[in-house]
mmCIF file of C-alpha atoms in Angstrom:
data_model
loop_
_atom_site.group_PDB
_atom_site.id
_atom_site.type_symbol
_atom_site.label_atom_id
_atom_site.label_comp_id
_atom_site.label_asym_id
_atom_site.label_seq_id
_atom_site.Cartn_x
_atom_site.Cartn_y
_atom_site.Cartn_z
ATOM 1 C CA UNK G 1 58.458 32.589 7.227
ATOM 2 C CA UNK G 2 61.364 34.923 4.758
ATOM 3 C CA UNK G 3 59.944 38.083 6.001
ATOM 4 C CA UNK G 4 59.337 37.427 9.574
ATOM 5 C CA UNK G 5 63.389 35.460 10.084
ATOM 6 C CA UNK G 6 64.915 37.973 8.377
ATOM 7 C CA UNK G 7 64.730 40.493 11.443
ATOM 8 C CA UNK G 8 65.761 37.651 13.629
ATOM 9 C CA UNK G 9 68.728 36.932 11.784
ATOM 10 C CA UNK G 10 69.558 40.893 11.467
ATOM 11 C CA UNK G 11 69.545 41.208 15.464
ATOM 12 C CA UNK G 12 71.324 38.352 15.709
ATOM 13 C CA UNK G 13 74.429 39.215 13.923
ATOM 14 C CA UNK G 14 76.922 40.473 16.581
ATOM 15 C CA UNK G 15 77.853 43.585 15.140
ATOM 16 C CA UNK G 16 74.026 44.977 15.055
ATOM 17 C CA UNK G 17 73.463 43.353 18.772
ATOM 18 C CA UNK G 18 76.510 46.173 19.570
ATOM 19 C CA UNK G 19 75.309 48.766 18.419
ATOM 20 C CA UNK G 20 71.550 47.665 19.991
ATOM 21 C CA UNK G 21 73.647 47.966 23.324
ATOM 22 C CA UNK G 22 75.041 50.979 22.834
ATOM 23 C CA UNK G 23 71.549 52.657 21.277
ATOM 24 C CA UNK G 24 70.283 51.361 24.826
ATOM 25 C CA UNK G 25 73.668 52.915 27.142
ATOM 26 C CA UNK G 26 73.337 56.354 25.407
ATOM 27 C CA UNK G 27 69.322 56.565 27.299
ATOM 28 C CA UNK G 28 70.051 54.674 30.677
ATOM 29 C CA UNK G 29 72.916 53.119 32.163
ATOM 30 C CA UNK G 30 73.461 49.323 33.445
ATOM 31 C CA UNK G 31 70.842 48.402 35.824
ATOM 32 C CA UNK G 32 74.371 47.514 37.458
ATOM 33 C CA UNK G 33 76.308 50.013 37.471
ATOM 34 C CA UNK G 34 73.299 52.113 39.083
ATOM 35 C CA UNK G 35 73.083 49.113 41.831
ATOM 36 C CA UNK G 36 76.516 49.462 42.802
ATOM 37 C CA UNK G 37 76.660 52.968 42.911
ATOM 38 C CA UNK G 38 73.563 52.962 45.351
ATOM 39 C CA UNK G 39 75.483 50.844 47.314
ATOM 40 C CA UNK G 40 77.904 53.320 48.179
ATOM 41 C CA UNK G 41 75.251 55.509 50.736
ATOM 42 C CA UNK G 42 76.297 58.467 48.464
ATOM 43 C CA UNK G 43 73.516 61.439 47.549
ATOM 44 C CA UNK G 44 74.493 60.428 43.440
ATOM 45 C CA UNK G 45 72.712 61.592 40.662
ATOM 46 C CA UNK G 46 73.756 60.697 37.023
ATOM 47 C CA UNK G 47 72.778 63.648 34.612
ATOM 48 C CA UNK G 48 71.680 62.864 30.592
ATOM 49 C CA UNK G 49 73.385 65.292 28.712
ATOM 50 C CA UNK G 50 71.603 64.672 25.374
ATOM 51 C CA UNK G 51 67.903 64.335 27.287
ATOM 52 C CA UNK G 52 69.219 67.340 29.786
ATOM 53 C CA UNK G 53 67.407 65.466 33.196
ATOM 54 C CA UNK G 54 68.213 63.263 35.265
ATOM 55 C CA UNK G 55 68.230 59.500 34.442
ATOM 56 C CA UNK G 56 68.928 57.989 37.983
ATOM 57 C CA UNK G 57 69.415 59.350 41.918
ATOM 58 C CA UNK G 58 70.247 57.208 44.147
ATOM 59 C CA UNK G 59 68.261 56.863 47.938
ATOM 60 C CA UNK G 60 70.172 59.137 49.436
ATOM 61 C CA UNK G 61 69.666 61.456 46.723
ATOM 62 C CA UNK G 62 66.269 61.521 47.531
ATOM 63 C CA UNK G 63 66.833 62.265 51.125
ATOM 64 C CA UNK G 64 68.600 65.445 50.402
ATOM 65 C CA UNK G 65 66.673 66.759 47.305
ATOM 66 C CA UNK G 66 63.209 64.643 47.404
ATOM 67 C CA UNK G 67 61.699 67.233 44.561
ATOM 68 C CA UNK G 68 64.548 66.746 41.873
ATOM 69 C CA UNK G 69 64.578 62.907 41.632
ATOM 70 C CA UNK G 70 64.659 60.634 38.432
ATOM 71 C CA UNK G 71 62.918 61.838 35.130
ATOM 72 C CA UNK G 72 63.138 65.516 36.615
ATOM 73 C CA UNK G 73 64.240 67.879 34.224
ATOM 74 C CA UNK G 74 68.193 69.448 34.018
ATOM 75 C CA UNK G 75 66.450 72.953 34.508
ATOM 76 C CA UNK G 76 64.985 72.199 37.641
ATOM 77 C CA UNK G 77 68.690 70.519 38.866
ATOM 78 C CA UNK G 78 70.143 73.751 37.815
ATOM 79 C CA UNK G 79 67.534 75.869 39.808
ATOM 80 C CA UNK G 80 67.543 73.434 43.314
ATOM 81 C CA UNK G 81 71.430 73.543 42.734
ATOM 82 C CA UNK G 82 72.584 77.518 42.316
ATOM 83 C CA UNK G 83 76.308 77.442 40.733
ATOM 84 C CA UNK G 84 75.241 73.855 38.778
ATOM 85 C CA UNK G 85 74.538 75.305 35.396
ATOM 86 C CA UNK G 86 77.885 77.864 35.285
ATOM 87 C CA UNK G 87 80.520 74.844 36.507
ATOM 88 C CA UNK G 88 78.880 72.291 33.737
ATOM 89 C CA UNK G 89 79.398 74.440 31.130
ATOM 90 C CA UNK G 90 82.516 76.239 32.421
ATOM 91 C CA UNK G 91 85.223 73.333 30.413
ATOM 92 C CA UNK G 92 85.205 70.232 29.468
ATOM 93 C CA UNK G 93 85.203 67.202 32.863
ATOM 94 C CA UNK G 94 88.805 65.677 32.057
ATOM 95 C CA UNK G 95 88.334 64.955 36.114
ATOM 96 C CA UNK G 96 86.159 65.231 38.229
ATOM 97 C CA UNK G 97 85.570 68.808 39.667
ATOM 98 C CA UNK G 98 84.770 70.291 43.399
ATOM 99 C CA UNK G 99 82.013 72.326 43.497
ATOM 100 C CA UNK G 100 80.109 74.544 45.969
ATOM 101 C CA UNK G 101 76.979 75.127 45.571
ATOM 102 C CA UNK G 102 73.804 76.549 46.991
ATOM 103 C CA UNK G 103 72.496 79.740 47.615
ATOM 104 C CA UNK G 104 74.396 79.991 50.997
ATOM 105 C CA UNK G 105 76.993 77.741 49.841
ATOM 106 C CA UNK G 106 75.095 74.960 51.449
ATOM 107 C CA UNK G 107 76.062 72.305 49.083
ATOM 108 C CA UNK G 108 79.435 70.193 48.564
ATOM 109 C CA UNK G 109 79.695 68.516 44.973
ATOM 110 C CA UNK G 110 81.702 66.541 42.532
ATOM 111 C CA UNK G 111 80.793 66.416 39.153
ATOM 112 C CA UNK G 112 82.426 63.810 37.178
ATOM 113 C CA UNK G 113 82.512 61.866 33.165
ATOM 114 C CA UNK G 114 80.355 58.818 34.171
ATOM 115 C CA UNK G 115 80.144 57.974 29.941
ATOM 116 C CA UNK G 116 79.751 59.605 27.063
ATOM 117 C CA UNK G 117 76.132 60.848 27.149
ATOM 118 C CA UNK G 118 75.940 61.023 31.623
ATOM 119 C CA UNK G 119 77.624 63.291 34.127
ATOM 120 C CA UNK G 120 77.691 61.609 37.808
ATOM 121 C CA UNK G 121 77.022 64.663 40.495
ATOM 122 C CA UNK G 122 78.214 63.495 44.043
ATOM 123 C CA UNK G 123 76.085 66.143 47.048
ATOM 124 C CA UNK G 124 77.016 66.673 50.268
ATOM 125 C CA UNK G 125 75.114 68.617 52.959
ATOM 126 C CA UNK G 126 78.090 71.204 54.723
ATOM 127 C CA UNK G 127 75.195 71.933 57.258
ATOM 128 C CA UNK G 128 75.147 68.436 58.189
ATOM 129 C CA UNK G 129 79.024 68.553 58.730
ATOM 130 C CA UNK G 130 78.551 71.786 60.333
ATOM 131 C CA UNK G 131 76.172 69.885 63.040
ATOM 132 C CA UNK G 132 78.082 66.669 63.391
ATOM 133 C CA UNK G 133 80.964 68.639 64.234
ATOM 134 C CA UNK G 134 78.930 70.566 67.321
ATOM 135 C CA UNK G 135 77.416 67.752 68.491
ATOM 136 C CA UNK G 136 81.295 66.237 68.881
ATOM 137 C CA UNK G 137 82.000 69.730 70.720
ATOM 138 C CA UNK G 138 79.204 69.088 72.443
ATOM 139 C CA UNK G 139 80.495 65.810 73.418
ATOM 140 C CA UNK G 140 83.308 66.739 74.162
ATOM 141 C CA UNK G 141 81.963 70.121 76.435
ATOM 142 C CA UNK G 142 79.376 67.136 78.339
ATOM 143 C CA UNK G 143 82.533 64.965 79.179
ATOM 144 C CA UNK G 144 84.313 67.707 80.216
ATOM 145 C CA UNK G 145 81.803 69.407 82.726
ATOM 146 C CA UNK G 146 81.197 65.824 83.911
ATOM 147 C CA UNK G 147 84.470 65.009 84.937
ATOM 148 C CA UNK G 148 85.061 68.495 86.723
ATOM 149 C CA UNK G 149 81.622 67.659 89.056
ATOM 150 C CA UNK G 150 83.046 64.118 89.449
ATOM 151 C CA UNK G 151 86.343 65.278 90.376
ATOM 152 C CA UNK G 152 85.224 67.982 92.779
ATOM 153 C CA UNK G 153 82.976 64.855 94.100
ATOM 154 C CA UNK G 154 86.076 62.714 94.799
ATOM 155 C CA UNK G 155 87.785 65.739 95.985
ATOM 156 C CA UNK G 156 85.459 66.274 98.521
ATOM 157 C CA UNK G 157 84.671 62.492 99.627
ATOM 158 C CA UNK G 158 88.449 62.198 100.260
ATOM 159 C CA UNK G 159 88.266 65.845 102.311
ATOM 160 C CA UNK G 160 85.374 64.882 104.047
ATOM 161 C CA UNK G 161 87.216 61.436 105.464
ATOM 162 C CA UNK G 162 90.666 63.330 106.046
ATOM 163 C CA UNK G 163 88.929 66.178 107.709
ATOM 164 C CA UNK G 164 86.161 65.023 109.573
ATOM 165 C CA UNK G 165 88.383 64.062 112.764
ATOM 166 C CA UNK G 166 90.394 67.316 113.025
ATOM 167 C CA UNK G 167 87.476 69.277 112.063
ATOM 168 C CA UNK G 168 85.440 67.344 114.981
ATOM 169 C CA UNK G 169 88.234 67.467 117.262
ATOM 170 C CA UNK G 170 88.741 71.155 117.286
ATOM 171 C CA UNK G 171 85.075 71.501 117.945
ATOM 172 C CA UNK G 172 85.513 69.734 121.339
ATOM 173 C CA UNK G 173 88.561 71.604 121.773
ATOM 174 C CA UNK G 174 86.992 74.975 121.618
ATOM 175 C CA UNK G 175 83.705 73.217 123.581
ATOM 176 C CA UNK G 176 86.088 72.181 126.426
ATOM 177 C CA UNK G 177 88.150 75.527 126.199
ATOM 178 C CA UNK G 178 84.420 77.336 126.859
ATOM 179 C CA UNK G 179 83.710 75.140 129.941
ATOM 180 C CA UNK G 180 86.840 75.306 131.545
ATOM 181 C CA UNK G 181 86.754 78.970 131.197
ATOM 182 C CA UNK G 182 83.628 79.458 132.954
ATOM 183 C CA UNK G 183 84.614 77.112 135.973
ATOM 184 C CA UNK G 184 86.987 79.052 136.508
ATOM 185 C CA UNK G 185 85.467 82.858 136.600
ATOM 186 C CA UNK G 186 82.096 83.367 138.285
ATOM 187 C CA UNK G 187 81.070 85.348 135.041
ATOM 188 C CA UNK G 188 83.076 84.425 131.414
ATOM 189 C CA UNK G 189 83.617 88.002 129.865
ATOM 190 C CA UNK G 190 80.915 87.962 127.523
ATOM 191 C CA UNK G 191 83.396 89.014 124.355
ATOM 192 C CA UNK G 192 85.156 86.006 124.984
ATOM 193 C CA UNK G 193 82.039 83.769 125.087
ATOM 194 C CA UNK G 194 81.200 85.174 121.842
ATOM 195 C CA UNK G 195 84.113 84.910 120.042
ATOM 196 C CA UNK G 196 84.278 81.169 121.378
ATOM 197 C CA UNK G 197 80.975 80.509 120.503
ATOM 198 C CA UNK G 198 81.556 82.136 116.635
ATOM 199 C CA UNK G 199 84.580 80.233 116.729
ATOM 200 C CA UNK G 200 82.737 76.692 117.306
ATOM 201 C CA UNK G 201 79.645 77.979 115.137
ATOM 202 C CA UNK G 202 82.119 78.372 112.159
ATOM 203 C CA UNK G 203 83.944 75.027 113.069
ATOM 204 C CA UNK G 204 80.751 73.168 112.246
ATOM 205 C CA UNK G 205 79.679 75.315 109.202
ATOM 206 C CA UNK G 206 82.837 73.809 107.577
ATOM 207 C CA UNK G 207 81.935 70.453 108.741
ATOM 208 C CA UNK G 208 78.539 70.992 107.150
ATOM 209 C CA UNK G 209 79.903 71.915 103.907
ATOM 210 C CA UNK G 210 81.383 69.270 103.546
ATOM 211 C CA UNK G 211 79.236 66.999 104.247
ATOM 212 C CA UNK G 212 76.195 68.419 101.927
ATOM 213 C CA UNK G 213 79.183 68.112 98.926
ATOM 214 C CA UNK G 214 79.454 64.584 100.034
ATOM 215 C CA UNK G 215 75.832 64.027 100.231
ATOM 216 C CA UNK G 216 75.533 65.548 96.565
ATOM 217 C CA UNK G 217 78.689 62.974 95.716
ATOM 218 C CA UNK G 218 77.001 59.912 97.206
ATOM 219 C CA UNK G 219 73.491 60.885 95.625
ATOM 220 C CA UNK G 220 74.904 60.512 91.636
ATOM 221 C CA UNK G 221 74.842 57.056 91.647
ATOM 222 C CA UNK G 222 76.061 55.577 87.974
ATOM 223 C CA UNK G 223 73.577 54.969 85.513
ATOM 224 C CA UNK G 224 74.233 51.196 84.654
ATOM 225 C CA UNK G 225 72.975 50.192 81.348
ATOM 226 C CA UNK G 226 74.044 47.928 78.453
ATOM 227 C CA UNK G 227 76.772 49.142 76.490
ATOM 228 C CA UNK G 228 78.502 48.719 73.645
ATOM 229 C CA UNK G 229 82.000 48.499 74.768
ATOM 230 C CA UNK G 230 83.931 48.656 71.367
ATOM 231 C CA UNK G 231 81.645 51.585 69.968
ATOM 232 C CA UNK G 232 82.449 53.601 73.389
ATOM 233 C CA UNK G 233 86.061 53.456 72.921
ATOM 234 C CA UNK G 234 85.503 54.331 69.030
ATOM 235 C CA UNK G 235 84.032 57.497 70.527
ATOM 236 C CA UNK G 236 86.622 58.356 73.102
ATOM 237 C CA UNK G 237 89.348 57.906 70.644
ATOM 238 C CA UNK G 238 87.653 60.329 68.577
ATOM 239 C CA UNK G 239 87.083 63.122 71.243
ATOM 240 C CA UNK G 240 91.092 63.228 71.261
ATOM 241 C CA UNK G 241 92.262 63.560 67.450
ATOM 242 C CA UNK G 242 93.133 67.339 67.857
ATOM 243 C CA UNK G 243 95.550 66.367 71.174
ATOM 244 C CA UNK G 244 97.165 63.293 68.923
ATOM 245 C CA UNK G 245 97.207 65.586 66.685
ATOM 246 C CA UNK G 246 99.253 68.159 68.671
ATOM 247 C CA UNK G 247 101.707 65.389 70.333
ATOM 248 C CA UNK G 248 101.809 63.975 66.498
ATOM 249 C CA UNK G 249 101.291 60.638 67.835
ATOM 250 C CA UNK G 250 99.761 57.559 65.954
ATOM 251 C CA UNK G 251 96.909 55.914 67.413
ATOM 252 C CA UNK G 252 96.280 52.567 66.660
ATOM 253 C CA UNK G 253 92.696 51.152 67.265
ATOM 254 C CA UNK G 254 92.921 46.872 67.490
ATOM 255 C CA UNK G 255 89.319 46.949 68.556
ATOM 256 C CA UNK G 256 87.289 43.754 67.101
ATOM 257 C CA UNK G 257 84.347 44.229 64.468
ATOM 258 C CA UNK G 258 81.335 43.010 66.719
ATOM 259 C CA UNK G 259 79.510 44.476 69.299
ATOM 260 C CA UNK G 260 80.984 43.637 72.895
ATOM 261 C CA UNK G 261 78.802 44.364 75.711
ATOM 262 C CA UNK G 262 78.692 45.612 79.079
ATOM 263 C CA UNK G 263 76.916 46.796 81.578
ATOM 264 C CA UNK G 264 77.556 49.949 83.339
ATOM 265 C CA UNK G 265 77.344 53.841 83.149
ATOM 266 C CA UNK G 266 78.810 55.372 79.758
ATOM 267 C CA UNK G 267 79.781 58.965 80.956
ATOM 268 C CA UNK G 268 82.041 57.199 83.924
ATOM 269 C CA UNK G 269 83.705 54.522 81.695
ATOM 270 C CA UNK G 270 84.289 56.707 78.681
ATOM 271 C CA UNK G 271 85.888 59.435 81.610
ATOM 272 C CA UNK G 272 88.434 56.412 82.119
ATOM 273 C CA UNK G 273 88.863 55.529 78.523
ATOM 274 C CA UNK G 274 89.777 59.698 77.962
ATOM 275 C CA UNK G 275 91.864 60.423 80.929
ATOM 276 C CA UNK G 276 93.804 56.954 80.681
ATOM 277 C CA UNK G 277 94.639 58.382 76.937
ATOM 278 C CA UNK G 278 95.384 61.748 78.501
ATOM 279 C CA UNK G 279 97.933 60.281 80.333
ATOM 280 C CA UNK G 280 99.579 58.100 77.801
ATOM 281 C CA UNK G 281 100.039 61.585 75.397
ATOM 282 C CA UNK G 282 101.600 63.245 78.590
ATOM 283 C CA UNK G 283 103.905 60.089 78.743
ATOM 284 C CA UNK G 284 105.091 60.928 75.552
ATOM 285 C CA UNK G 285 105.429 64.480 75.589
ATOM 286 C CA UNK G 286 107.875 64.226 78.562
ATOM 287 C CA UNK G 287 109.871 62.469 76.423
ATOM 288 C CA UNK G 288 109.131 61.820 73.001
ATOM 289 C CA UNK G 289 110.153 58.990 70.736
ATOM 290 C CA UNK G 290 110.738 58.800 67.606
ATOM 291 C CA UNK G 291 107.857 57.333 66.588
ATOM 292 C CA UNK G 292 104.930 58.707 69.443
ATOM 293 C CA UNK G 293 102.168 55.902 69.338
ATOM 294 C CA UNK G 294 99.190 55.045 71.576
ATOM 295 C CA UNK G 295 97.530 51.704 71.152
ATOM 296 C CA UNK G 296 93.826 51.492 72.403
ATOM 297 C CA UNK G 297 92.868 47.551 72.550
ATOM 298 C CA UNK G 298 89.830 45.373 73.779
ATOM 299 C CA UNK G 299 90.795 41.829 74.258
ATOM 300 C CA UNK G 300 87.488 39.447 75.115
ATOM 301 C CA UNK G 301 88.333 36.902 77.437
ATOM 302 C CA UNK G 302 85.695 33.927 79.357
ATOM 303 C CA UNK G 303 83.517 35.959 81.273
ATOM 304 C CA UNK G 304 85.125 39.594 80.892
ATOM 305 C CA UNK G 305 86.581 42.026 78.471
ATOM 306 C CA UNK G 306 89.968 43.911 79.517
ATOM 307 C CA UNK G 307 90.647 47.456 77.894
ATOM 308 C CA UNK G 308 94.231 48.293 77.749
ATOM 309 C CA UNK G 309 95.816 51.796 76.695
ATOM 310 C CA UNK G 310 99.780 51.241 75.889
ATOM 311 C CA UNK G 311 102.141 53.959 74.969
ATOM 312 C CA UNK G 312 105.560 54.417 74.050
ATOM 313 C CA UNK G 313 106.388 57.371 76.213
ATOM 314 C CA UNK G 314 108.628 57.756 79.350
ATOM 315 C CA UNK G 315 107.253 55.241 81.734
ATOM 316 C CA UNK G 316 107.145 55.137 85.114
ATOM 317 C CA UNK G 317 109.438 55.152 88.037
ATOM 318 C CA UNK G 318 109.365 53.024 91.149
ATOM 319 C CA UNK G 319 109.008 55.786 92.883
ATOM 320 C CA UNK G 320 106.001 57.090 90.742
ATOM 321 C CA UNK G 321 104.907 53.230 90.223
ATOM 322 C CA UNK G 322 104.547 53.096 94.032
ATOM 323 C CA UNK G 323 102.240 56.888 94.421
ATOM 324 C CA UNK G 324 100.208 55.750 91.416
ATOM 325 C CA UNK G 325 96.680 55.648 92.970
ATOM 326 C CA UNK G 326 97.060 57.539 96.395
ATOM 327 C CA UNK G 327 94.989 60.659 96.075
ATOM 328 C CA UNK G 328 96.769 63.960 95.610
ATOM 329 C CA UNK G 329 99.899 62.151 94.788
ATOM 330 C CA UNK G 330 101.148 63.652 91.474
ATOM 331 C CA UNK G 331 104.274 62.931 89.400
ATOM 332 C CA UNK G 332 102.985 66.109 87.071
ATOM 333 C CA UNK G 333 104.304 69.570 88.208
ATOM 334 C CA UNK G 334 100.722 71.123 87.931
ATOM 335 C CA UNK G 335 98.991 67.449 89.065
ATOM 336 C CA UNK G 336 96.454 67.629 91.410
ATOM 337 C CA UNK G 337 96.951 63.494 91.857
ATOM 338 C CA UNK G 338 93.788 62.181 91.398
ATOM 339 C CA UNK G 339 92.299 61.124 87.895
ATOM 340 C CA UNK G 340 93.946 57.582 88.831
ATOM 341 C CA UNK G 341 91.833 57.674 92.211
ATOM 342 C CA UNK G 342 89.243 58.414 90.341
ATOM 343 C CA UNK G 343 89.791 56.326 87.146
ATOM 344 C CA UNK G 344 90.379 53.299 90.042
ATOM 345 C CA UNK G 345 86.798 54.509 91.628
ATOM 346 C CA UNK G 346 84.703 54.262 88.586
ATOM 347 C CA UNK G 347 86.061 51.003 87.526
ATOM 348 C CA UNK G 348 85.372 49.446 91.129
ATOM 349 C CA UNK G 349 81.837 50.455 90.828
ATOM 350 C CA UNK G 350 81.411 48.261 87.853
ATOM 351 C CA UNK G 351 82.887 45.617 89.003
ATOM 352 C CA UNK G 352 86.198 45.372 87.827
ATOM 353 C CA UNK G 353 90.077 46.187 88.076
ATOM 354 C CA UNK G 354 92.574 48.642 87.200
ATOM 355 C CA UNK G 355 96.776 48.253 87.084
ATOM 356 C CA UNK G 356 99.334 48.959 85.404
ATOM 357 C CA UNK G 357 102.339 47.168 83.562
ATOM 358 C CA UNK G 358 105.507 48.287 82.441
ATOM 359 C CA UNK G 359 106.057 47.282 78.722
ATOM 360 C CA UNK G 360 109.095 45.233 77.762
ATOM 361 C CA UNK G 361 110.386 47.932 75.079
ATOM 362 C CA UNK G 362 109.368 51.522 76.350
ATOM 363 C CA UNK G 363 106.583 53.088 77.902
ATOM 364 C CA UNK G 364 103.466 51.604 79.829
ATOM 365 C CA UNK G 365 99.990 49.888 80.079
ATOM 366 C CA UNK G 366 97.231 50.550 81.856
ATOM 367 C CA UNK G 367 94.728 47.804 82.085
ATOM 368 C CA UNK G 368 91.003 48.122 82.247
ATOM 369 C CA UNK G 369 88.886 44.262 83.336
ATOM 370 C CA UNK G 370 85.413 44.879 83.477
ATOM 371 C CA UNK G 371 83.102 41.834 83.197
ATOM 372 C CA UNK G 372 81.207 40.566 80.015
ATOM 373 C CA UNK G 373 77.568 40.295 79.243
ATOM 374 C CA UNK G 374 77.000 36.992 77.497
ATOM 375 C CA UNK G 375 74.033 37.089 75.380
ATOM 376 C CA UNK G 376 71.559 34.284 75.771
ATOM 377 C CA UNK G 377 72.418 33.278 72.098
ATOM 378 C CA UNK G 378 76.178 32.502 73.053
ATOM 379 C CA UNK G 379 77.397 29.600 74.297
ATOM 380 C CA UNK G 380 78.878 30.200 78.233
ATOM 381 C CA UNK G 381 82.772 30.050 77.762
ATOM 382 C CA UNK G 382 84.328 27.330 79.793
#
């Protein structure tokens, strides 16, 4: 019994327990530490300096390099990531070292000391960053293209409404003139008759052109679907990061963390938000305050949601406010005066409202109210 009990007493002593823990830590890091690292969502790997192999890799790491997982040799890792061997042996790691690895420098990496016997390597694919930037540029281009198409359609609708009557009157006057000239003379000069006919044809051609553009606009109705308005506002704000940097304005997002659902056309609603934010930035450039700021807020109310775009810019005078939503009336020197008119049309297509208010201190706030979609699991607001 004494021979079997002695080892138990030796392992149970505090000093030996510490030595045993240290011996385990030289071969594998604590599981709790690995779980915590995995929750970060980064592509991480622990390199065992003594065993010269990968001791552990995160799930995100295996997405990037599935062939080099836990248990792979350090040689295999350095073959997959050219440049790692030289960086690892260059100098002692007193702080995290940033690296650019790969034959085509396609990997961004950070190498740091994890503990006495392990290095921590963080990896990210530079190509994915480039793809994300390209997707953002494509989204901006698509939004700009859609904005131009919609602007042309809105202009065509307004022009058709304003010009159809004078065009029709001109055509009737030309036809009447031709009839009167034909009655006064026995035979109307063929050249005069041909000239009047061509004039009538040109007037009617102009009417048909406007009609075709108007029909094109009406045939492209909004595509309504269920949308997360909070996510749409975040995406819209990201499209204006360059404009914000150029203006030097701070953007404050006051958006709920949960999803806020509405039914609508994603492109149209995004166009409204982007246009209102650009107007806010224009107001900041016209009369810059000491701390230029744009606030994008989403408020949830019973049965509706309200988007607010607030700035501390130059504000709106009485004359500008009176003509705010009038087509082709603009307070900007190079403006066409159709932006807010289009925005109001888009909001009204979604059974919503668009209006503005003056801030008590400085600037203005534009409000967009839209019907809110309430899920079946939510109790209706009273």
